[in-house]
Short mmCIF file of C-alpha atoms and ligand atoms in Angstrom, two decimals:
data_model
loop_
_atom_site.label_atom_id
_atom_site.label_comp_id
_atom_site.label_asym_id
_atom_site.label_seq_id
_atom_site.Cartn_x
_atom_site.Cartn_y
_atom_site.Cartn_z
CA VAL A 1 0.00 0.00 0.00
CA SER A 2 2.67 2.53 1.00
CA GLU A 3 4.83 1.52 -1.97
CA VAL A 4 2.14 2.14 -4.54
CA ALA A 5 1.34 5.46 -2.82
CA THR A 6 4.89 6.69 -3.28
CA MET A 7 5.12 5.37 -6.83
CA MET A 8 2.06 7.43 -7.73
CA ASP A 9 3.04 10.27 -5.41
CA VAL A 10 -0.24 10.39 -3.51
CA PRO A 11 -0.73 10.25 0.29
CA VAL A 12 -1.02 6.74 1.74
CA THR A 13 -4.34 7.65 3.29
CA ASN A 14 -5.79 8.19 -0.20
CA ILE A 15 -4.84 4.64 -1.15
CA ILE A 16 -6.30 3.32 2.08
CA SER A 17 -9.60 5.09 1.44
CA ALA A 18 -9.62 3.97 -2.20
CA CYS A 19 -9.34 0.38 -0.93
CA MET A 20 -12.02 1.06 1.63
CA SER A 21 -14.41 2.17 -1.08
CA LEU A 22 -13.74 -1.24 -2.67
CA GLY A 23 -14.79 -2.77 0.64
CA MET A 24 -11.28 -3.62 1.79
CA MET A 25 -9.76 -2.53 5.09
CA VAL A 26 -6.01 -2.31 4.52
CA THR A 27 -2.98 -1.11 6.44
CA MET A 28 -0.04 0.69 4.89
CA ASN A 29 2.18 -2.38 5.00
CA GLN A 30 -0.31 -4.65 3.36
CA ARG A 31 0.23 -6.33 0.00
CA LEU A 32 -2.45 -5.77 -2.62
CA ASP A 33 -3.26 -8.37 -5.22
CA ALA A 34 -2.80 -7.60 -8.91
CA GLU A 35 -6.46 -6.91 -9.56
CA THR A 36 -6.87 -4.48 -6.66
CA LEU A 37 -3.65 -2.71 -7.63
CA SER A 38 -4.96 -2.14 -11.13
CA ILE A 39 -8.32 -0.82 -9.95
CA VAL A 40 -6.76 1.48 -7.35
CA ALA A 41 -4.17 2.83 -9.80
CA GLU A 42 -6.91 3.55 -12.31
CA GLU A 43 -8.66 5.78 -9.75
CA PHE A 44 -5.58 8.00 -9.80
CA ASN A 45 -5.27 7.81 -13.59
CA TYR A 46 -2.35 5.42 -13.62
CA THR A 47 -2.01 2.14 -15.46
CA VAL A 48 -0.21 -0.75 -13.82
CA GLU A 49 2.35 -2.72 -15.75
CA PHE A 50 3.63 -5.85 -14.07
CA VAL A 51 7.36 -6.03 -14.65
CA GLY A 52 8.76 -9.50 -14.28
CA ALA A 53 5.60 -11.10 -15.59
CA GLU A 54 7.54 -12.47 -18.57
CA VAL A 55 9.89 -14.27 -16.18
CA GLU A 56 6.94 -16.01 -14.59
CA GLU A 57 5.40 -16.90 -17.92
CA ALA A 58 8.27 -19.34 -18.46
CA ILE A 59 6.87 -21.45 -15.64
CA ALA A 60 3.17 -21.06 -16.39
CA GLU A 61 1.36 -24.28 -15.66
CA VAL A 62 0.06 -26.44 -18.47
CA GLU A 63 -3.46 -27.72 -18.01
CA ASP A 64 -3.65 -31.36 -16.95
CA ASN A 65 -5.20 -34.06 -19.03
CA PRO A 66 -8.30 -35.24 -17.09
CA GLU A 67 -7.23 -38.90 -17.32
CA ASP A 68 -3.91 -38.10 -15.60
CA LEU A 69 -5.68 -36.81 -12.50
CA GLU A 70 -5.63 -39.01 -9.40
CA THR A 71 -7.13 -38.54 -5.96
CA ARG A 72 -4.67 -36.87 -3.59
CA ALA A 73 -4.48 -36.65 0.19
CA PRO A 74 -6.02 -33.60 1.91
CA ILE A 75 -3.71 -30.97 3.41
CA ILE A 76 -4.76 -29.74 6.84
CA THR A 77 -3.95 -26.72 9.01
CA VAL A 78 -4.79 -26.75 12.72
CA MET A 79 -5.82 -23.43 14.24
CA GLY A 80 -7.39 -22.21 17.48
CA HIS A 81 -6.87 -20.19 20.64
CA VAL A 82 -3.60 -20.47 22.54
CA ASP A 83 -3.49 -23.42 24.98
CA HIS A 84 -6.58 -25.03 23.54
CA GLY A 85 -4.45 -27.97 22.38
CA LYS A 86 -3.28 -27.43 18.77
CA THR A 87 0.25 -28.68 19.38
CA SER A 88 -0.97 -31.58 21.52
CA LEU A 89 -3.34 -32.68 18.76
CA LEU A 90 -0.67 -32.44 16.04
CA ASP A 91 1.75 -34.41 18.23
CA TYR A 92 -0.82 -37.05 19.09
CA ILE A 93 -1.78 -37.62 15.45
CA ARG A 94 1.85 -37.85 14.38
CA GLU A 95 2.78 -40.38 17.05
CA ALA A 96 -0.35 -42.51 16.71
CA ASN A 97 -0.25 -42.85 12.92
CA VAL A 98 3.23 -43.72 11.76
CA ILE A 99 3.20 -44.63 8.08
CA ALA A 100 3.60 -48.38 7.61
CA GLY A 101 7.19 -49.36 6.88
CA GLU A 102 8.60 -46.19 8.40
CA SER A 103 11.31 -46.62 10.95
CA GLY A 104 10.60 -44.78 14.16
CA GLY A 105 13.46 -42.29 14.04
CA ILE A 106 13.47 -39.22 16.23
CA THR A 107 10.94 -36.77 14.88
CA GLN A 108 12.28 -33.41 13.82
CA HIS A 109 10.05 -30.43 13.44
CA ILE A 110 10.19 -29.73 9.70
CA GLY A 111 6.97 -27.73 9.38
CA ALA A 112 4.78 -30.46 7.89
CA TYR A 113 4.18 -34.19 8.09
CA SER A 114 1.91 -36.81 6.68
CA VAL A 115 0.26 -39.82 8.29
CA GLU A 116 -1.48 -42.92 7.09
CA VAL A 117 -4.76 -43.64 8.84
CA GLU A 118 -6.63 -46.93 9.00
CA GLY A 119 -7.56 -48.11 5.56
CA GLY A 120 -4.30 -46.81 4.13
CA GLN A 121 -5.51 -43.29 3.34
CA ARG A 122 -3.07 -40.48 3.81
CA ILE A 123 -3.53 -37.03 5.39
CA ALA A 124 -0.92 -34.27 5.31
CA PHE A 125 -0.63 -31.73 8.14
CA LEU A 126 1.05 -28.37 8.22
CA ASP A 127 2.84 -28.49 11.55
CA THR A 128 2.89 -24.74 12.22
CA PRO A 129 -0.24 -24.29 14.27
CA GLY A 130 -1.92 -20.93 14.44
CA HIS A 131 -3.43 -18.58 11.95
CA GLU A 132 -0.35 -16.34 11.77
CA ALA A 133 1.56 -18.80 9.59
CA PHE A 134 -1.59 -19.60 7.61
CA THR A 135 -2.21 -15.91 6.92
CA ALA A 136 1.39 -15.10 6.12
CA MET A 137 1.42 -17.89 3.51
CA ARG A 138 -1.85 -16.71 2.07
CA ALA A 139 -0.61 -13.12 1.92
CA ARG A 140 2.12 -14.42 -0.36
CA GLY A 141 -0.46 -16.00 -2.60
CA ALA A 142 0.05 -19.56 -1.38
CA GLN A 143 -3.20 -21.45 -0.95
CA VAL A 144 -2.11 -24.83 0.29
CA THR A 145 -4.66 -25.80 2.92
CA ASP A 146 -7.70 -27.87 1.88
CA LEU A 147 -9.31 -28.08 5.31
CA VAL A 148 -8.91 -26.32 8.64
CA ILE A 149 -9.32 -28.03 12.00
CA ILE A 150 -10.22 -25.47 14.65
CA VAL A 151 -9.45 -26.69 18.15
CA ILE A 152 -11.61 -25.36 20.99
CA ALA A 153 -11.04 -26.41 24.60
CA ALA A 154 -14.28 -27.71 26.12
CA ASP A 155 -13.28 -26.43 29.57
CA ASP A 156 -13.02 -22.90 28.17
CA ASP A 157 -15.04 -20.77 25.75
CA VAL A 158 -14.97 -19.71 22.13
CA MET A 159 -12.14 -17.20 22.51
CA PRO A 160 -10.95 -14.20 20.46
CA GLN A 161 -8.34 -16.25 18.63
CA THR A 162 -10.93 -18.96 17.94
CA LYS A 163 -13.04 -16.31 16.22
CA GLU A 164 -10.03 -15.01 14.35
CA ALA A 165 -9.19 -18.51 13.15
CA ILE A 166 -12.77 -18.97 11.96
CA SER A 167 -12.62 -15.68 10.02
CA HIS A 168 -9.29 -16.62 8.46
CA ALA A 169 -10.59 -19.99 7.30
CA GLN A 170 -13.77 -18.40 5.97
CA ALA A 171 -11.85 -15.64 4.18
CA ALA A 172 -9.77 -18.31 2.48
CA GLY A 173 -12.90 -20.26 1.57
CA VAL A 174 -11.56 -23.36 3.32
CA PRO A 175 -14.01 -25.75 5.04
CA ILE A 176 -13.80 -25.98 8.84
CA ILE A 177 -14.01 -28.99 11.14
CA PHE A 178 -14.28 -28.23 14.85
CA ALA A 179 -12.32 -30.36 17.31
CA ILE A 180 -13.85 -29.82 20.75
CA ASN A 181 -10.83 -30.76 22.86
CA LYS A 182 -10.03 -31.69 26.48
CA VAL A 183 -13.25 -33.70 26.93
CA ASP A 184 -11.30 -35.88 29.39
CA LYS A 185 -11.40 -33.01 31.88
CA PRO A 186 -14.15 -33.20 34.54
CA ASN A 187 -15.21 -29.62 33.90
CA ALA A 188 -15.41 -30.07 30.12
CA ASN A 189 -18.69 -28.91 28.59
CA PRO A 190 -18.72 -29.54 24.83
CA ASP A 191 -22.39 -28.56 24.56
CA LYS A 192 -21.64 -25.10 25.86
CA ILE A 193 -19.08 -24.67 23.05
CA LYS A 194 -21.55 -25.88 20.43
CA GLU A 195 -24.12 -23.46 21.77
CA GLN A 196 -21.63 -20.59 21.56
CA LEU A 197 -20.88 -21.58 17.97
CA ALA A 198 -24.58 -21.73 17.18
CA ASN A 199 -24.92 -18.19 18.53
CA MET A 200 -22.37 -17.18 15.94
CA ASN A 201 -24.46 -18.84 13.22
CA LEU A 202 -22.09 -21.79 13.03
CA LEU A 203 -24.32 -24.82 13.39
CA VAL A 204 -22.48 -28.09 13.92
CA GLU A 205 -23.97 -31.40 12.83
CA ASP A 206 -25.33 -32.43 16.27
CA TRP A 207 -27.18 -29.14 16.26
CA GLY A 208 -28.76 -29.77 12.88
CA GLY A 209 -26.16 -27.82 10.95
CA SER A 210 -23.73 -28.81 8.24
CA ILE A 211 -20.37 -28.11 9.93
CA GLN A 212 -18.58 -31.20 11.18
CA SER A 213 -17.40 -31.30 14.75
CA GLN A 214 -15.87 -33.98 16.95
CA ASP A 215 -15.36 -34.19 20.70
CA ILE A 216 -11.77 -35.22 21.35
CA SER A 217 -9.03 -35.45 23.91
CA ALA A 218 -5.60 -34.76 22.51
CA LYS A 219 -4.28 -36.16 25.80
CA THR A 220 -5.95 -39.60 25.84
CA GLY A 221 -6.60 -39.82 22.09
CA GLN A 222 -10.35 -40.21 22.58
CA GLY A 223 -12.23 -39.21 19.42
CA VAL A 224 -9.10 -38.48 17.36
CA ASP A 225 -9.68 -41.42 14.97
CA GLU A 226 -13.25 -40.22 14.46
CA LEU A 227 -11.94 -36.71 13.81
CA LEU A 228 -9.61 -38.05 11.11
CA GLU A 229 -12.50 -40.02 9.58
CA LYS A 230 -14.46 -36.79 9.35
CA VAL A 231 -11.46 -35.12 7.72
CA LEU A 232 -11.41 -37.86 5.08
CA LEU A 233 -15.15 -37.61 4.59
CA GLU A 234 -14.98 -33.87 4.05
CA ALA A 235 -11.99 -34.36 1.72
CA GLU A 236 -13.99 -36.82 -0.36
CA VAL A 237 -16.63 -34.16 -0.95
CA LEU A 238 -13.92 -31.78 -2.16
CA GLU A 239 -12.78 -34.34 -4.79
CA LEU A 240 -9.12 -33.38 -4.40
CA LYS A 241 -7.13 -34.46 -7.42
CA ALA A 242 -3.66 -33.93 -8.84
CA ASN A 243 -1.57 -35.21 -11.73
CA PRO A 244 1.31 -37.25 -10.31
CA THR A 245 2.99 -37.88 -13.67
CA LYS A 246 4.40 -34.43 -14.40
CA ASN A 247 7.31 -32.43 -12.99
CA ALA A 248 6.64 -31.50 -9.38
CA VAL A 249 5.13 -28.15 -8.36
CA GLY A 250 4.29 -26.96 -4.87
CA THR A 251 4.98 -24.54 -2.05
CA VAL A 252 7.78 -23.89 0.42
CA VAL A 253 6.71 -24.46 4.03
CA GLU A 254 9.91 -23.38 5.76
CA ALA A 255 13.64 -23.20 5.18
CA LEU A 256 16.70 -22.85 7.37
CA LEU A 257 20.47 -22.96 7.28
CA ASP A 258 21.79 -26.05 9.04
CA LYS A 259 25.42 -25.83 10.14
CA GLY A 260 26.31 -29.30 8.95
CA ARG A 261 24.04 -29.82 5.97
CA GLY A 262 23.60 -26.42 4.37
CA TYR A 263 20.21 -25.07 3.37
CA VAL A 264 17.37 -27.38 4.34
CA SER A 265 13.96 -26.54 2.87
CA THR A 266 10.67 -28.20 3.71
CA ILE A 267 8.40 -28.14 0.71
CA LEU A 268 4.98 -29.50 0.04
CA VAL A 269 4.57 -31.24 -3.30
CA GLN A 270 1.10 -30.29 -4.55
CA ALA A 271 1.17 -31.90 -7.98
CA GLY A 272 3.58 -34.00 -10.00
CA THR A 273 6.33 -36.13 -8.50
CA LEU A 274 9.61 -34.82 -7.12
CA ARG A 275 12.70 -37.01 -7.49
CA ILE A 276 16.29 -36.92 -6.34
CA GLY A 277 18.37 -35.22 -9.02
CA ASP A 278 15.55 -32.90 -10.14
CA TYR A 279 16.49 -29.28 -10.86
CA LEU A 280 14.45 -27.12 -8.57
CA LEU A 281 13.53 -23.45 -8.63
CA ALA A 282 12.04 -22.09 -5.37
CA GLY A 283 11.50 -18.35 -5.11
CA LYS A 284 14.87 -16.73 -5.74
CA HIS A 285 16.83 -19.94 -5.26
CA SER A 286 17.66 -22.96 -7.36
CA GLY A 287 19.62 -26.19 -7.14
CA LYS A 288 19.65 -29.91 -7.74
CA VAL A 289 17.78 -32.02 -5.20
CA ARG A 290 20.60 -33.92 -3.45
CA ALA A 291 18.55 -35.64 -0.78
CA MET A 292 14.95 -35.84 0.43
CA PHE A 293 13.63 -36.99 3.78
CA ASP A 294 10.52 -36.96 5.94
CA GLU A 295 10.14 -35.66 9.51
CA ARG A 296 11.58 -38.90 10.90
CA GLY A 297 14.75 -38.54 8.87
CA ASN A 298 13.86 -41.40 6.49
CA ASN A 299 15.44 -40.98 3.08
CA LEU A 300 12.96 -40.73 0.24
CA LYS A 301 13.64 -41.24 -3.47
CA GLU A 302 10.47 -39.60 -4.69
CA ALA A 303 7.53 -37.63 -3.39
CA GLY A 304 4.11 -37.42 -5.04
CA PRO A 305 1.17 -35.01 -4.59
CA SER A 306 0.32 -33.87 -1.01
CA THR A 307 3.67 -35.06 0.34
CA PRO A 308 5.77 -32.80 2.58
CA VAL A 309 9.51 -33.39 2.30
CA SER A 310 12.70 -31.76 3.49
CA ILE A 311 15.24 -31.35 0.73
CA LEU A 312 18.93 -30.53 0.46
CA GLY A 313 20.49 -28.85 -2.54
CA LEU A 314 19.05 -25.34 -2.89
CA ASP A 315 21.61 -22.51 -2.98
CA GLY A 316 19.75 -20.47 -0.34
CA ALA A 317 16.71 -20.38 1.93
CA PRO A 318 13.49 -19.62 0.03
CA GLN A 319 10.63 -17.95 1.91
CA ALA A 320 7.59 -19.70 3.36
CA GLY A 321 4.87 -19.46 0.74
CA ASP A 322 7.25 -19.35 -2.24
CA LYS A 323 6.16 -21.56 -5.11
CA PHE A 324 8.57 -24.19 -6.41
CA ASN A 325 8.91 -25.76 -9.86
CA VAL A 326 11.06 -28.45 -11.43
CA PHE A 327 12.98 -27.83 -14.66
CA ASP A 328 14.49 -30.26 -17.12
CA ASP A 329 17.34 -27.86 -17.61
CA GLU A 330 19.50 -26.72 -14.68
CA ARG A 331 20.53 -23.53 -16.47
CA GLU A 332 16.97 -22.39 -17.00
CA ALA A 333 16.16 -22.78 -13.28
CA LYS A 334 19.25 -20.78 -12.38
CA GLN A 335 18.48 -18.03 -14.88
CA ILE A 336 14.99 -17.46 -13.55
CA ALA A 337 16.30 -17.46 -9.97
CA THR A 338 18.88 -14.81 -10.90
CA LYS A 339 16.30 -12.75 -12.74
CA ARG A 340 13.99 -12.83 -9.72
CA SER A 341 16.77 -11.71 -7.36
CA GLN A 342 17.57 -8.86 -9.74
CA LEU A 343 13.95 -7.73 -9.88
CA GLN A 344 13.71 -7.84 -6.12
CA ARG A 345 16.90 -5.81 -5.67
CA GLU A 346 15.63 -3.17 -8.06
CA GLN A 347 12.35 -3.11 -6.22
CA SER A 348 13.94 -2.70 -2.80
CA VAL A 349 16.13 0.15 -4.03
CA ARG A 350 12.97 1.83 -5.29
CA THR A 351 11.16 1.29 -2.02
CA GLN A 352 13.99 2.53 0.13
CA LYS A 353 14.32 5.74 -1.76
CA THR A 354 10.59 6.28 -1.73
CA LEU A 355 10.15 5.26 1.90
CA THR A 356 12.10 8.30 3.06
CA LEU A 357 10.01 10.59 0.91
CA ASP A 358 6.91 8.91 2.16
CA GLU A 359 8.16 9.35 5.67
CA ILE A 360 8.44 13.09 5.35
CA GLY A 361 4.97 13.36 3.89
CA ARG A 362 3.50 11.23 6.57
CA ARG A 363 5.14 13.09 9.43
CA ILE A 364 3.83 16.38 8.13
CA ALA A 365 0.37 15.01 7.53
CA LEU A 366 0.03 13.41 10.92
CA GLY A 367 1.81 15.97 13.02
CA ASP A 368 2.20 14.15 16.29
CA PHE A 369 2.87 10.78 14.71
CA LYS A 370 5.12 8.28 16.45
CA GLU A 371 6.50 5.11 15.09
CA LEU A 372 8.35 2.05 16.21
CA ASN A 373 10.93 0.74 13.76
CA ILE A 374 11.92 -2.90 13.97
CA ILE A 375 14.55 -5.07 12.39
CA LEU A 376 13.49 -8.67 12.67
CA LYS A 377 15.78 -11.71 12.37
CA GLY A 378 14.76 -15.33 12.96
CA ASP A 379 15.93 -18.89 12.52
CA VAL A 380 13.23 -19.94 10.07
CA ASP A 381 11.14 -18.00 7.62
CA GLY A 382 7.87 -19.28 9.10
CA SER A 383 8.49 -17.59 12.45
CA VAL A 384 9.78 -14.39 10.81
CA GLU A 385 6.59 -14.15 8.76
CA ALA A 386 4.41 -14.97 11.75
CA LEU A 387 6.10 -12.28 13.87
CA THR A 388 5.92 -9.72 11.07
CA ASP A 389 2.23 -10.30 10.83
CA SER A 390 1.65 -10.08 14.58
CA PHE A 391 3.87 -7.00 15.03
CA GLN A 392 2.13 -5.15 12.24
CA LYS A 393 -1.21 -5.90 13.82
CA LEU A 394 -0.07 -4.03 16.94
CA SER A 395 -0.08 -0.74 15.03
CA THR A 396 -2.52 1.75 16.49
CA GLU A 397 -3.65 5.17 15.36
CA GLU A 398 -0.94 6.72 17.49
CA ILE A 399 1.89 4.34 16.81
CA GLN A 400 2.81 2.74 13.55
CA VAL A 401 4.93 -0.42 13.72
CA ASN A 402 7.36 -0.57 10.80
CA ILE A 403 9.33 -3.68 9.95
CA LEU A 404 12.31 -2.02 8.27
CA HIS A 405 14.08 -5.22 7.50
CA LYS A 406 13.50 -8.89 8.16
CA GLY A 407 15.37 -12.04 7.35
CA VAL A 408 16.55 -15.52 8.27
CA GLY A 409 19.91 -15.74 10.03
CA ALA A 410 21.95 -14.35 12.93
CA ILE A 411 21.92 -10.66 13.86
CA THR A 412 24.82 -9.07 12.00
CA GLU A 413 26.80 -5.88 12.27
CA SER A 414 24.98 -4.52 9.25
CA ASP A 415 21.62 -5.08 10.98
CA VAL A 416 22.93 -3.04 13.92
CA LEU A 417 24.12 -0.25 11.65
CA LEU A 418 20.79 -0.13 9.90
CA ALA A 419 19.05 0.01 13.27
CA SER A 420 21.30 2.80 14.46
CA ALA A 421 20.74 4.78 11.29
CA SER A 422 16.99 4.51 11.49
CA ASP A 423 16.27 4.52 15.23
CA ALA A 424 15.12 0.93 15.15
CA ILE A 425 15.23 -1.85 17.69
CA ILE A 426 16.36 -5.33 16.71
CA VAL A 427 14.26 -8.38 17.52
CA GLY A 428 15.91 -11.79 17.22
CA PHE A 429 13.83 -14.95 17.31
CA ASN A 430 15.93 -18.02 18.14
CA VAL A 431 19.00 -16.20 16.80
CA ARG A 432 21.76 -14.21 18.52
CA PRO A 433 24.14 -11.42 17.53
CA GLN A 434 27.18 -12.75 15.70
CA GLY A 435 30.74 -11.45 15.28
CA ASN A 436 31.03 -7.78 16.07
CA ALA A 437 27.30 -7.14 16.24
CA ARG A 438 27.09 -7.02 20.05
CA THR A 439 30.06 -4.66 20.44
CA VAL A 440 28.77 -2.31 17.76
CA ALA A 441 25.30 -2.40 19.29
CA ASP A 442 26.69 -1.35 22.68
CA LYS A 443 28.63 1.46 21.09
CA GLU A 444 25.70 2.68 19.00
CA GLU A 445 23.25 2.11 21.85
CA VAL A 446 21.04 -0.13 19.76
CA ASP A 447 18.51 -2.22 21.64
CA ILE A 448 18.75 -5.93 20.74
CA ARG A 449 16.06 -8.23 22.15
CA THR A 450 16.16 -11.95 21.64
CA TYR A 451 13.27 -14.36 22.17
CA SER A 452 12.45 -18.00 21.80
CA ILE A 453 8.71 -17.71 22.43
CA ILE A 454 6.58 -15.76 19.96
CA TYR A 455 4.12 -14.60 22.60
CA ASP A 456 6.91 -13.13 24.76
CA ALA A 457 8.12 -11.07 21.82
CA ILE A 458 4.62 -9.79 21.08
CA ASN A 459 3.88 -8.98 24.74
CA ASP A 460 7.16 -7.11 25.21
CA LEU A 461 6.47 -5.05 22.14
CA LYS A 462 2.97 -4.28 23.35
CA ASP A 463 4.40 -3.08 26.67
CA ALA A 464 7.02 -1.00 24.92
CA MET A 465 4.33 0.61 22.81
CA GLU A 466 2.26 1.46 25.85
CA GLY A 467 5.33 3.18 27.27
CA LEU A 468 5.62 5.17 24.11
CA LEU A 469 2.06 6.38 24.19
CA SER A 470 1.66 10.07 24.94
CA PRO A 471 0.02 10.66 28.32
CA GLU A 472 -3.69 11.26 28.03
CA MET A 473 -4.73 14.86 28.41
P1 LIG B 501 -1.70 -24.88 21.89
O1 LIG B 501 -1.21 -23.58 22.48
O2 LIG B 501 -3.06 -24.71 21.29
O3 LIG B 501 -0.74 -25.52 20.94
O4 LIG B 501 -1.95 -25.85 23.13
P2 LIG B 501 -1.06 -27.06 23.67
O5 LIG B 501 -1.17 -28.24 22.79
O6 LIG B 501 0.29 -26.56 23.99
O7 LIG B 501 -1.85 -27.41 25.00
C1 LIG B 501 -1.97 -26.51 26.09
C2 LIG B 501 -2.09 -27.25 27.39
O8 LIG B 501 -3.27 -28.05 27.42
C3 LIG B 501 -0.95 -28.24 27.61
O9 LIG B 501 -0.58 -28.21 28.96
C4 LIG B 501 -1.55 -29.58 27.25
O10 LIG B 501 -0.94 -30.64 27.93
C5 LIG B 501 -2.99 -29.41 27.66
N1 LIG B 501 -3.90 -30.23 26.83
C6 LIG B 501 -3.99 -30.23 25.49
N2 LIG B 501 -4.95 -31.09 25.07
C7 LIG B 501 -5.47 -31.64 26.20
C8 LIG B 501 -6.52 -32.61 26.44
O11 LIG B 501 -7.16 -33.14 25.53
N3 LIG B 501 -6.78 -32.90 27.75
C9 LIG B 501 -6.11 -32.33 28.76
N4 LIG B 501 -6.45 -32.70 30.01
N5 LIG B 501 -5.13 -31.43 28.59
C10 LIG B 501 -4.81 -31.08 27.32
#
């Protein structure tokens, strides 16, 4: 939003109200889709030309032959209020449904896993619970989830985050299944939850509605098999199909730099089949797939539709939500990756220059405006995106939260210098300052805060912002 405002040299608020008249509430840091951009630009007598579109045309998807399509496993995201049992449910399902023939290695969190339920049917789960990751992926145009399980604790109520999760699923047009959890607890009252849902016009099946729900205990496992059966039933209705015979395409779930193994990326194959030796293009990175494994560390030779795999061989860490494609020619994959990096560099030069201009305009327009600048570094892209999303949501009328820079990796001297130059604080998630960064930060009096729990980071920032608020008159 702010970028297009500076490109057209109009105040950000004009763009925001133009979007509002289209029925969209946006913030200045929000991404607009191509269609909205075009409509908004037209209002100000500009025409939008999408540079880089020709690069993407090279990988445009060919329509599948109907007889090549086969049923594929559903891909599930689990959402719900904090402490209602998302992680417990994901862990329980993973442990209780090891795919036949798999050795029981130590499970690693790789961001996604798949299980085989009774009857041999497979279900894939995105193992990053919460709607932050879901929304961040969607903001990047990645629609990977077929079904959402919303966990609600039966000893609690439908909570704010439950409602948020419901809105996110509905906005994405993804069907919901409710898992009413913790029914093993003596004070559990699943009917109360169903009543609260009914009051929100969400009628579950027991209440004569069409939304599936299942009482479960993620602790004892009660009802979990039935929940998975309902997932499969709902999936059947969706008639999920993919062509397994072509080159693989899909989405990046998360990526990190492992000291011993190099860049490790978890990707979800959505169609086609990925094989060792394939030339892969993922976002701005490319490489030959050297090895593939699942969350138990088992080596895989190939991965078909709806299979999450970790791969080695990319020359960098792509971002969560980046699409990936396979090329027959290594050079072509590399060329497109280079072209994309170039385009992004040009774009960021443009934004930086314009951001300062924008800044001046905004300060004048808003008079008493205050802002909190943040440089955000994290160990994996998923958490960086999730934090970006949550931080930006903290913006109020008085204080604007700006993420000046974000990335995967340790906090470097250059991060500190950027922070010092722009009055920013640095937030590190599961990463620490490296090399000279700490010394320089002390000298420049730059505030570095490191966290390993997302909620702690968000709460601290909230507190800091309250401290920044001007006293009420
Ligand atoms: P999340 O924040 O939604 O991921 O919630 P967690 O999975 O971390 O669960 C929060 C707390 O509730 C943990 O202490 C769990 O052990 C507990 N818990 C989760 N599911 C159940 C359940 O079915 N029964 C009981 N008694 N406790 C549960």
